[in-house]
mmCIF file of C-alpha atoms and ligand atoms in Angstrom:
data_model
loop_
_atom_site.group_PDB
_atom_site.id
_atom_site.type_symbol
_atom_site.label_atom_id
_atom_site.label_comp_id
_atom_site.label_asym_id
_atom_site.label_seq_id
_atom_site.Cartn_x
_atom_site.Cartn_y
_atom_site.Cartn_z
ATOM 1 C CA MET A 126 114.071 122.064 66.759
ATOM 2 C CA ASN A 127 111.030 123.471 64.977
ATOM 3 C CA ILE A 128 111.935 125.324 61.806
ATOM 4 C CA LEU A 129 109.919 127.542 59.467
ATOM 5 C CA VAL A 130 111.142 127.844 55.884
ATOM 6 C CA THR A 131 109.560 130.725 53.977
ATOM 7 C CA GLY A 132 109.519 129.889 50.285
ATOM 8 C CA GLY A 133 109.743 126.258 51.391
ATOM 9 C CA ALA A 134 107.901 124.949 48.330
ATOM 10 C CA GLY A 135 110.426 126.557 45.971
ATOM 11 C CA PHE A 136 113.606 125.103 44.501
ATOM 12 C CA ILE A 137 116.072 125.779 47.344
ATOM 13 C CA GLY A 138 113.336 125.797 50.004
ATOM 14 C CA ALA A 139 112.017 122.320 49.184
ATOM 15 C CA ASN A 140 115.551 120.912 49.030
ATOM 16 C CA LEU A 141 116.165 122.477 52.466
ATOM 17 C CA CYS A 142 112.912 121.145 53.955
ATOM 18 C CA ARG A 143 113.861 117.661 52.705
ATOM 19 C CA GLU A 144 117.324 117.993 54.272
ATOM 20 C CA LEU A 145 115.874 119.217 57.590
ATOM 21 C CA VAL A 146 113.308 116.426 57.984
ATOM 22 C CA SER A 147 116.045 113.859 57.268
ATOM 23 C CA ARG A 148 118.046 115.066 60.312
ATOM 24 C CA PRO A 149 117.450 113.338 63.659
ATOM 25 C CA ASN A 150 117.287 116.452 65.859
ATOM 26 C CA THR A 151 114.632 118.247 63.805
ATOM 27 C CA GLY A 152 111.114 118.634 65.204
ATOM 28 C CA LYS A 153 108.428 120.210 63.071
ATOM 29 C CA VAL A 154 109.364 121.635 59.650
ATOM 30 C CA ILE A 155 106.852 124.100 58.197
ATOM 31 C CA ALA A 156 107.034 125.554 54.684
ATOM 32 C CA LEU A 157 105.216 128.863 54.278
ATOM 33 C CA ASP A 158 104.716 129.560 50.599
ATOM 34 C CA ASP A 159 102.199 131.349 48.367
ATOM 35 C CA LEU A 160 103.010 128.898 45.538
ATOM 36 C CA SER A 161 103.631 131.784 43.121
ATOM 37 C CA THR A 162 106.739 130.094 41.700
ATOM 38 C CA GLY A 163 106.995 127.107 44.069
ATOM 39 C CA SER A 164 104.900 123.970 43.998
ATOM 40 C CA ALA A 165 103.292 121.699 46.608
ATOM 41 C CA ALA A 166 104.549 118.753 44.523
ATOM 42 C CA ASN A 167 108.126 119.639 45.604
ATOM 43 C CA LEU A 168 107.202 118.542 49.151
ATOM 44 C CA ALA A 169 105.097 115.501 48.239
ATOM 45 C CA GLY A 170 105.839 112.397 50.307
ATOM 46 C CA THR A 171 107.640 114.312 53.066
ATOM 47 C CA ASP A 172 106.704 115.160 56.685
ATOM 48 C CA VAL A 173 106.895 118.866 55.891
ATOM 49 C CA GLU A 174 103.756 120.845 56.727
ATOM 50 C CA LEU A 175 102.835 123.282 53.957
ATOM 51 C CA VAL A 176 101.119 126.502 55.038
ATOM 52 C CA GLU A 177 99.842 128.255 51.941
ATOM 53 C CA GLY A 178 99.990 132.018 52.323
ATOM 54 C CA SER A 179 102.101 135.124 51.914
ATOM 55 C CA ILE A 180 105.031 136.483 53.911
ATOM 56 C CA LEU A 181 103.258 139.829 53.582
ATOM 57 C CA ASP A 182 100.537 138.519 55.930
ATOM 58 C CA SER A 183 101.837 139.400 59.411
ATOM 59 C CA GLY A 184 98.832 137.759 61.108
ATOM 60 C CA LEU A 185 99.671 134.479 59.418
ATOM 61 C CA LEU A 186 103.335 134.812 60.443
ATOM 62 C CA ASP A 187 102.331 135.509 64.057
ATOM 63 C CA SER A 188 100.262 132.320 64.061
ATOM 64 C CA VAL A 189 103.312 130.224 63.100
ATOM 65 C CA VAL A 190 106.589 131.900 64.129
ATOM 66 C CA PRO A 191 106.246 131.888 67.970
ATOM 67 C CA ALA A 192 106.325 128.058 68.024
ATOM 68 C CA MET A 193 109.535 127.996 65.956
ATOM 69 C CA ASP A 194 113.184 127.849 67.047
ATOM 70 C CA ALA A 195 114.436 129.274 63.743
ATOM 71 C CA VAL A 196 113.202 130.794 60.503
ATOM 72 C CA VAL A 197 114.989 130.334 57.195
ATOM 73 C CA HIS A 198 113.704 133.144 54.984
ATOM 74 C CA LEU A 199 113.940 132.147 51.324
ATOM 75 C CA ALA A 200 110.610 133.444 49.977
ATOM 76 C CA ALA A 201 111.202 135.995 47.264
ATOM 77 C CA ARG A 202 110.246 137.017 43.790
ATOM 78 C CA PRO A 203 113.437 135.803 42.120
ATOM 79 C CA SER A 204 115.083 136.585 38.772
ATOM 80 C CA VAL A 205 116.578 139.701 37.229
ATOM 81 C CA PRO A 206 114.337 139.729 34.105
ATOM 82 C CA ARG A 207 111.205 139.302 36.224
ATOM 83 C CA SER A 208 112.214 142.369 38.243
ATOM 84 C CA LEU A 209 112.747 144.383 35.057
ATOM 85 C CA ALA A 210 109.201 143.488 34.012
ATOM 86 C CA ASP A 211 107.704 144.543 37.380
ATOM 87 C CA PRO A 212 110.110 146.284 39.776
ATOM 88 C CA VAL A 213 107.440 147.211 42.316
ATOM 89 C CA ALA A 214 106.315 143.591 42.708
ATOM 90 C CA SER A 215 109.935 142.536 43.364
ATOM 91 C CA HIS A 216 110.351 145.300 45.922
ATOM 92 C CA HIS A 217 107.106 144.374 47.614
ATOM 93 C CA VAL A 218 107.971 140.719 48.203
ATOM 94 C CA ASN A 219 111.753 140.965 48.604
ATOM 95 C CA ALA A 220 112.040 144.149 50.672
ATOM 96 C CA THR A 221 108.669 144.687 52.403
ATOM 97 C CA GLY A 222 108.191 140.920 52.735
ATOM 98 C CA THR A 223 111.533 140.606 54.501
ATOM 99 C CA VAL A 224 110.691 143.356 57.012
ATOM 100 C CA THR A 225 107.357 141.646 57.669
ATOM 101 C CA VAL A 226 109.129 138.329 58.373
ATOM 102 C CA LEU A 227 111.728 140.071 60.562
ATOM 103 C CA GLU A 228 109.026 141.806 62.574
ATOM 104 C CA ALA A 229 107.389 138.458 63.358
ATOM 105 C CA CYS A 230 110.797 137.022 64.313
ATOM 106 C CA ARG A 231 111.565 140.039 66.508
ATOM 107 C CA ARG A 232 108.247 139.673 68.350
ATOM 108 C CA ALA A 233 108.984 135.982 68.933
ATOM 109 C CA GLY A 234 112.764 136.360 69.487
ATOM 110 C CA VAL A 235 113.585 133.746 66.826
ATOM 111 C CA HIS A 236 116.897 133.219 64.958
ATOM 112 C CA VAL A 237 116.665 134.203 61.262
ATOM 113 C CA VAL A 238 118.781 132.918 58.380
ATOM 114 C CA ALA A 239 117.982 134.691 55.102
ATOM 115 C CA ALA A 240 118.871 134.568 51.410
ATOM 116 C CA SER A 241 120.472 137.513 49.693
ATOM 117 C CA SER A 242 122.154 137.306 46.308
ATOM 118 C CA SER A 243 125.534 137.800 44.624
ATOM 119 C CA SER A 244 123.673 140.182 42.296
ATOM 120 C CA VAL A 245 124.165 142.902 44.955
ATOM 121 C CA TYR A 246 127.823 143.205 43.831
ATOM 122 C CA GLY A 247 126.527 144.233 40.390
ATOM 123 C CA ALA A 248 128.887 146.523 38.530
ATOM 124 C CA THR A 249 131.741 145.944 40.991
ATOM 125 C CA ALA A 250 134.378 144.392 38.698
ATOM 126 C CA VAL A 251 136.803 143.067 41.359
ATOM 127 C CA LEU A 252 137.203 139.255 41.474
ATOM 128 C CA PRO A 253 136.724 137.319 43.619
ATOM 129 C CA LYS A 254 133.865 139.220 45.238
ATOM 130 C CA HIS A 255 134.461 139.532 48.959
ATOM 131 C CA GLU A 256 131.889 140.769 51.389
ATOM 132 C CA ASP A 257 133.589 144.098 52.108
ATOM 133 C CA LEU A 258 133.369 145.270 48.489
ATOM 134 C CA ALA A 259 131.020 148.112 47.632
ATOM 135 C CA THR A 260 127.649 146.945 46.319
ATOM 136 C CA ARG A 261 126.449 148.417 43.013
ATOM 137 C CA PRO A 262 123.143 146.738 42.004
ATOM 138 C CA LEU A 263 122.408 146.631 38.264
ATOM 139 C CA SER A 264 118.771 145.531 38.455
ATOM 140 C CA PRO A 265 115.676 146.084 40.591
ATOM 141 C CA TYR A 266 116.071 142.451 41.730
ATOM 142 C CA ALA A 267 119.607 143.158 42.985
ATOM 143 C CA ALA A 268 118.439 146.342 44.723
ATOM 144 C CA SER A 269 115.628 144.436 46.421
ATOM 145 C CA LYS A 270 118.007 141.691 47.623
ATOM 146 C CA LEU A 271 120.356 144.377 48.961
ATOM 147 C CA ALA A 272 117.339 145.639 50.925
ATOM 148 C CA THR A 273 116.717 142.064 52.124
ATOM 149 C CA GLU A 274 120.194 141.674 53.594
ATOM 150 C CA ALA A 275 120.349 145.254 54.884
ATOM 151 C CA TYR A 276 117.163 144.733 56.890
ATOM 152 C CA VAL A 277 118.370 141.366 58.207
ATOM 153 C CA LEU A 278 121.643 142.885 59.439
ATOM 154 C CA ALA A 279 119.865 145.973 60.790
ATOM 155 C CA TYR A 280 117.535 143.796 62.868
ATOM 156 C CA GLY A 281 120.591 142.086 64.310
ATOM 157 C CA ALA A 282 122.193 145.445 65.163
ATOM 158 C CA SER A 283 119.060 147.270 66.331
ATOM 159 C CA PHE A 284 117.221 144.580 68.261
ATOM 160 C CA GLY A 285 119.936 142.044 69.097
ATOM 161 C CA LEU A 286 118.078 139.451 67.012
ATOM 162 C CA PRO A 287 120.416 136.598 65.996
ATOM 163 C CA THR A 288 120.558 136.880 62.193
ATOM 164 C CA LEU A 289 122.594 135.572 59.273
ATOM 165 C CA ALA A 290 122.329 136.808 55.670
ATOM 166 C CA PHE A 291 123.833 134.613 52.963
ATOM 167 C CA ARG A 292 124.653 135.824 49.482
ATOM 168 C CA PHE A 293 123.810 132.875 47.246
ATOM 169 C CA PHE A 294 125.544 132.767 43.864
ATOM 170 C CA ASN A 295 124.186 130.538 41.038
ATOM 171 C CA VAL A 296 122.516 127.648 42.808
ATOM 172 C CA TYR A 297 121.512 124.662 40.665
ATOM 173 C CA GLY A 298 120.254 121.117 41.133
ATOM 174 C CA PRO A 299 117.142 118.931 41.374
ATOM 175 C CA LEU A 300 113.733 120.673 41.646
ATOM 176 C CA GLN A 301 114.941 123.769 39.766
ATOM 177 C CA PRO A 302 112.329 124.284 37.065
ATOM 178 C CA ALA A 303 112.977 124.719 33.341
ATOM 179 C CA GLY A 304 110.620 125.549 30.534
ATOM 180 C CA HIS A 305 109.491 129.019 31.606
ATOM 181 C CA ALA A 306 110.627 132.463 30.531
ATOM 182 C CA TYR A 307 112.623 133.088 33.713
ATOM 183 C CA ALA A 308 114.326 129.688 34.006
ATOM 184 C CA ALA A 309 117.873 129.666 35.397
ATOM 185 C CA VAL A 310 120.723 128.785 33.051
ATOM 186 C CA VAL A 311 121.440 125.187 34.185
ATOM 187 C CA PRO A 312 117.871 123.822 33.860
ATOM 188 C CA ALA A 313 117.305 125.900 30.706
ATOM 189 C CA PHE A 314 120.391 124.347 29.020
ATOM 190 C CA ILE A 315 119.592 120.781 30.133
ATOM 191 C CA ASP A 316 115.975 121.110 29.025
ATOM 192 C CA ALA A 317 116.997 122.468 25.600
ATOM 193 C CA MET A 318 119.578 119.700 25.061
ATOM 194 C CA LEU A 319 117.143 116.939 26.025
ATOM 195 C CA ARG A 320 114.432 118.371 23.774
ATOM 196 C CA GLY A 321 116.800 119.193 20.914
ATOM 197 C CA THR A 322 115.742 122.847 20.926
ATOM 198 C CA PRO A 323 118.199 125.778 20.649
ATOM 199 C CA VAL A 324 120.434 126.524 23.636
ATOM 200 C CA ARG A 325 120.073 130.290 24.041
ATOM 201 C CA ILE A 326 123.128 132.205 25.254
ATOM 202 C CA PHE A 327 122.726 135.898 25.982
ATOM 203 C CA GLY A 328 125.882 137.593 24.649
ATOM 204 C CA ASP A 329 129.192 135.891 23.819
ATOM 205 C CA GLY A 330 128.946 133.186 26.499
ATOM 206 C CA LEU A 331 132.198 134.266 28.113
ATOM 207 C CA GLN A 332 130.345 135.769 31.062
ATOM 208 C CA SER A 333 131.120 133.631 34.092
ATOM 209 C CA ARG A 334 129.248 132.357 37.114
ATOM 210 C CA ASP A 335 130.100 130.629 40.383
ATOM 211 C CA PHE A 336 127.779 127.604 40.374
ATOM 212 C CA THR A 337 126.874 125.966 43.693
ATOM 213 C CA TYR A 338 125.090 122.630 43.970
ATOM 214 C CA VAL A 339 121.870 122.913 45.977
ATOM 215 C CA GLY A 340 122.824 119.943 48.178
ATOM 216 C CA THR A 341 125.827 121.930 49.415
ATOM 217 C CA VAL A 342 123.731 125.059 49.989
ATOM 218 C CA VAL A 343 121.090 123.281 52.073
ATOM 219 C CA ARG A 344 123.716 121.522 54.199
ATOM 220 C CA VAL A 345 125.188 124.926 55.093
ATOM 221 C CA LEU A 346 121.718 126.354 55.794
ATOM 222 C CA ALA A 347 120.763 123.408 58.004
ATOM 223 C CA ASP A 348 124.069 123.639 59.856
ATOM 224 C CA ALA A 349 123.553 127.402 60.364
ATOM 225 C CA VAL A 350 120.157 126.721 61.935
ATOM 226 C CA MET A 351 121.298 123.826 64.133
ATOM 227 C CA ARG A 352 124.331 125.732 65.469
ATOM 228 C CA LYS A 353 122.435 129.055 65.561
ATOM 229 C CA VAL A 354 125.160 130.810 63.579
ATOM 230 C CA SER A 355 124.819 134.578 63.292
ATOM 231 C CA CYS A 356 127.052 137.225 61.736
ATOM 232 C CA ASP A 357 127.030 141.020 61.519
ATOM 233 C CA ARG A 358 128.182 140.931 57.870
ATOM 234 C CA PRO A 359 126.642 139.249 54.827
ATOM 235 C CA VAL A 360 128.297 135.902 54.023
ATOM 236 C CA ASN A 361 128.967 134.573 50.501
ATOM 237 C CA LEU A 362 127.640 131.038 50.051
ATOM 238 C CA ALA A 363 129.784 129.816 47.147
ATOM 239 C CA PHE A 364 133.306 128.525 46.717
ATOM 240 C CA GLY A 365 135.027 130.627 44.064
ATOM 241 C CA THR A 366 134.751 128.089 41.249
ATOM 242 C CA ARG A 367 134.100 130.336 38.261
ATOM 243 C CA VAL A 368 132.947 128.840 34.946
ATOM 244 C CA SER A 369 131.938 130.570 31.708
ATOM 245 C CA VAL A 370 128.454 129.963 30.360
ATOM 246 C CA LEU A 371 129.986 128.440 27.202
ATOM 247 C CA ASP A 372 132.050 126.002 29.296
ATOM 248 C CA LEU A 373 128.908 125.108 31.233
ATOM 249 C CA ALA A 374 127.204 124.226 27.932
ATOM 250 C CA ARG A 375 130.226 122.099 26.903
ATOM 251 C CA GLU A 376 130.207 120.292 30.259
ATOM 252 C CA LEU A 377 126.508 119.519 29.880
ATOM 253 C CA MET A 378 127.074 118.259 26.315
ATOM 254 C CA ASP A 379 129.672 115.833 27.728
ATOM 255 C CA ILE A 380 127.353 114.650 30.501
ATOM 256 C CA THR A 381 124.223 114.242 28.358
ATOM 257 C CA GLY A 382 126.153 112.977 25.317
ATOM 258 C CA LEU A 383 123.900 115.265 23.286
ATOM 259 C CA PRO A 384 124.829 118.055 20.865
ATOM 260 C CA ALA A 385 123.766 121.626 21.588
ATOM 261 C CA ASP A 386 122.397 123.978 18.961
ATOM 262 C CA ILE A 387 123.893 127.111 20.540
ATOM 263 C CA ARG A 388 122.264 130.412 19.529
ATOM 264 C CA HIS A 389 123.760 133.684 20.702
ATOM 265 C CA GLU A 390 121.258 136.432 21.481
ATOM 266 C CA GLN A 391 121.564 140.019 22.711
ATOM 267 C CA PRO A 392 123.040 140.354 26.231
ATOM 268 C CA ARG A 393 120.310 140.889 28.820
ATOM 269 C CA ALA A 394 119.937 144.158 30.717
ATOM 270 C CA GLY A 395 120.779 143.855 34.397
ATOM 271 C CA ASP A 396 123.041 140.805 34.027
ATOM 272 C CA VAL A 397 126.499 141.012 35.613
ATOM 273 C CA ARG A 398 129.544 140.041 33.532
ATOM 274 C CA ASP A 399 131.546 137.911 35.949
ATOM 275 C CA SER A 400 130.756 136.363 39.278
ATOM 276 C CA GLN A 401 133.096 134.551 41.648
ATOM 277 C CA ALA A 402 132.864 134.332 45.414
ATOM 278 C CA ALA A 403 135.579 134.782 47.980
ATOM 279 C CA ASP A 404 134.827 131.974 50.432
ATOM 280 C CA GLY A 405 137.054 132.942 53.395
ATOM 281 C CA LEU A 406 134.248 134.097 55.691
ATOM 282 C CA LEU A 407 132.080 131.088 54.802
ATOM 283 C CA ARG A 408 134.931 128.701 55.673
ATOM 284 C CA GLU A 409 135.595 130.583 58.914
ATOM 285 C CA LEU A 410 131.969 130.133 60.029
ATOM 286 C CA PHE A 411 131.552 126.621 58.584
ATOM 287 C CA PRO A 412 134.940 124.924 58.901
ATOM 288 C CA GLY A 413 135.188 121.621 57.079
ATOM 289 C CA ILE A 414 132.405 122.418 54.607
ATOM 290 C CA ALA A 415 133.071 120.767 51.246
ATOM 291 C CA GLN A 416 131.238 121.500 48.050
ATOM 292 C CA VAL A 417 129.905 118.983 45.561
ATOM 293 C CA PRO A 418 132.133 119.451 42.467
ATOM 294 C CA LEU A 419 130.468 120.926 39.362
ATOM 295 C CA GLU A 420 130.725 117.787 37.185
ATOM 296 C CA GLU A 421 129.160 115.660 39.930
ATOM 297 C CA GLY A 422 126.409 118.179 40.699
ATOM 298 C CA LEU A 423 125.542 118.606 37.017
ATOM 299 C CA ALA A 424 125.433 114.830 36.524
ATOM 300 C CA LYS A 425 123.001 114.510 39.475
ATOM 301 C CA THR A 426 120.884 117.304 38.023
ATOM 302 C CA VAL A 427 120.730 115.696 34.569
ATOM 303 C CA THR A 428 119.712 112.394 36.205
ATOM 304 C CA TRP A 429 116.889 114.164 38.061
ATOM 305 C CA PHE A 430 115.542 115.568 34.769
HETATM 306 P P1 LIG B 704 112.041 129.869 43.949
HETATM 307 O O1 LIG B 704 111.237 130.801 43.105
HETATM 308 O O2 LIG B 704 112.024 128.443 43.596
HETATM 309 O O3 LIG B 704 111.639 130.031 45.488
HETATM 310 C C1 LIG B 704 111.020 131.172 46.023
HETATM 311 C C2 LIG B 704 109.794 130.696 46.748
HETATM 312 O O4 LIG B 704 109.166 131.811 47.382
HETATM 313 C C3 LIG B 704 108.746 130.081 45.803
HETATM 314 O O5 LIG B 704 108.333 128.828 46.296
HETATM 315 C C4 LIG B 704 107.600 131.092 45.816
HETATM 316 O O6 LIG B 704 106.343 130.485 45.588
HETATM 317 C C5 LIG B 704 107.768 131.691 47.197
HETATM 318 N N1 LIG B 704 107.177 133.020 47.342
HETATM 319 C C6 LIG B 704 107.266 134.081 46.497
HETATM 320 N N2 LIG B 704 106.588 135.114 46.984
HETATM 321 C C7 LIG B 704 106.068 134.722 48.174
HETATM 322 C C8 LIG B 704 105.267 135.355 49.152
HETATM 323 N N3 LIG B 704 104.848 136.631 49.016
HETATM 324 N N4 LIG B 704 104.906 134.655 50.248
HETATM 325 C C9 LIG B 704 105.309 133.354 50.405
HETATM 326 N N5 LIG B 704 106.058 132.709 49.503
HETATM 327 C C10 LIG B 704 106.435 133.392 48.407
HETATM 328 O O7 LIG B 704 113.542 130.432 43.950
HETATM 329 P P2 LIG B 704 114.864 129.833 44.609
HETATM 330 O O8 LIG B 704 115.860 129.750 43.524
HETATM 331 O O9 LIG B 704 114.561 128.640 45.415
HETATM 332 O O10 LIG B 704 115.289 131.040 45.548
HETATM 333 C C11 LIG B 704 115.216 130.981 46.968
HETATM 334 C C12 LIG B 704 115.883 132.224 47.530
HETATM 335 O O11 LIG B 704 117.248 132.258 47.160
HETATM 336 C C13 LIG B 704 115.287 133.537 47.051
HETATM 337 O O12 LIG B 704 115.297 134.453 48.132
HETATM 338 C C14 LIG B 704 116.252 133.999 45.982
HETATM 339 O O13 LIG B 704 116.235 135.411 45.830
HETATM 340 C C15 LIG B 704 117.552 133.500 46.563
HETATM 341 N N6 LIG B 704 118.617 133.290 45.560
HETATM 342 C C16 LIG B 704 118.535 132.222 44.705
HETATM 343 C C17 LIG B 704 119.567 132.020 43.796
HETATM 344 C C18 LIG B 704 119.571 130.855 42.849
HETATM 345 O O14 LIG B 704 120.566 130.667 42.131
HETATM 346 N N7 LIG B 704 118.535 130.028 42.795
HETATM 347 C C19 LIG B 704 120.653 132.932 43.738
HETATM 348 C C20 LIG B 704 120.667 134.000 44.611
HETATM 349 C C21 LIG B 704 119.661 134.162 45.543
#
């Protein structure tokens, strides 16, 4: 199987490319990435071919996609705060970029697996979040990811294209960068603890997240591609293990053996309060899937740092 991973030089994308090339029945693995947040170094030493360019370039997509058996579409402008700073840029990449990728896949008749986000649930307070709940985005990022999944499902319905849209929750693990303004919470906390700088918590720290180890996520993605799984509904990719941000900090203190200088700051606009996935549909489509437990995944992540 030849597989194109858009955003393949990013955190989840590079972990996926590494997983795919390690599997015996994989042919060519191509990462298409504009390196805006990803890095060629994430693919160093692998057999993955990096094509540097944008998903907004339909000519470039047409030069690659027809030789593929599947496309995993992960390229995006991630992060809620980044979308607050420039909503149009997020829309451009996440919404228009997705339609551009889908058009190339439709022309070539290629299976598409794409990344949406738990942020689409937004202000919906029900826990756990199941896929039939109403979506109420709280940020331009969430709105743009809702557009991502809506287009993916619409291409399945309109053109009979085999498609699957996953809602990722908080994915963490090796290759996730720290040390920049938009860093995710796990690498930001580990980085601060190792450097002895303040651990910044936005709000009281009792907001909760459903953390998923990247190794688990890429195994599901690879399995979806190999078995050509499609679905006419979005599918949560998390397991309902909800942890508060304060408990995450405590867990990381235990693992690193280092103290944390916790500083509470103002809650951030656009952030949801609680997040926890219902995993029934995921388990129906991927029976037997087991997740790496949080303590084990965090320990592996700290070791990678
Ligand atoms: P990331 O920033 O590491 O990866 C995104 C990749 O897309 C980067 O390599 C970036 O350079 C690339 N990219 C951006 N714009 C592009 C463009 N126009 N053309 C080509 N490449 C482009 O982020 P990630 O955490 O690996 O996220 C991967 C996907 O998962 C994204 O779609 C994101 O919205 C989604 N997601 C991630 C999480 C998470 O917890 N990490 C949660 C929910 C959803």
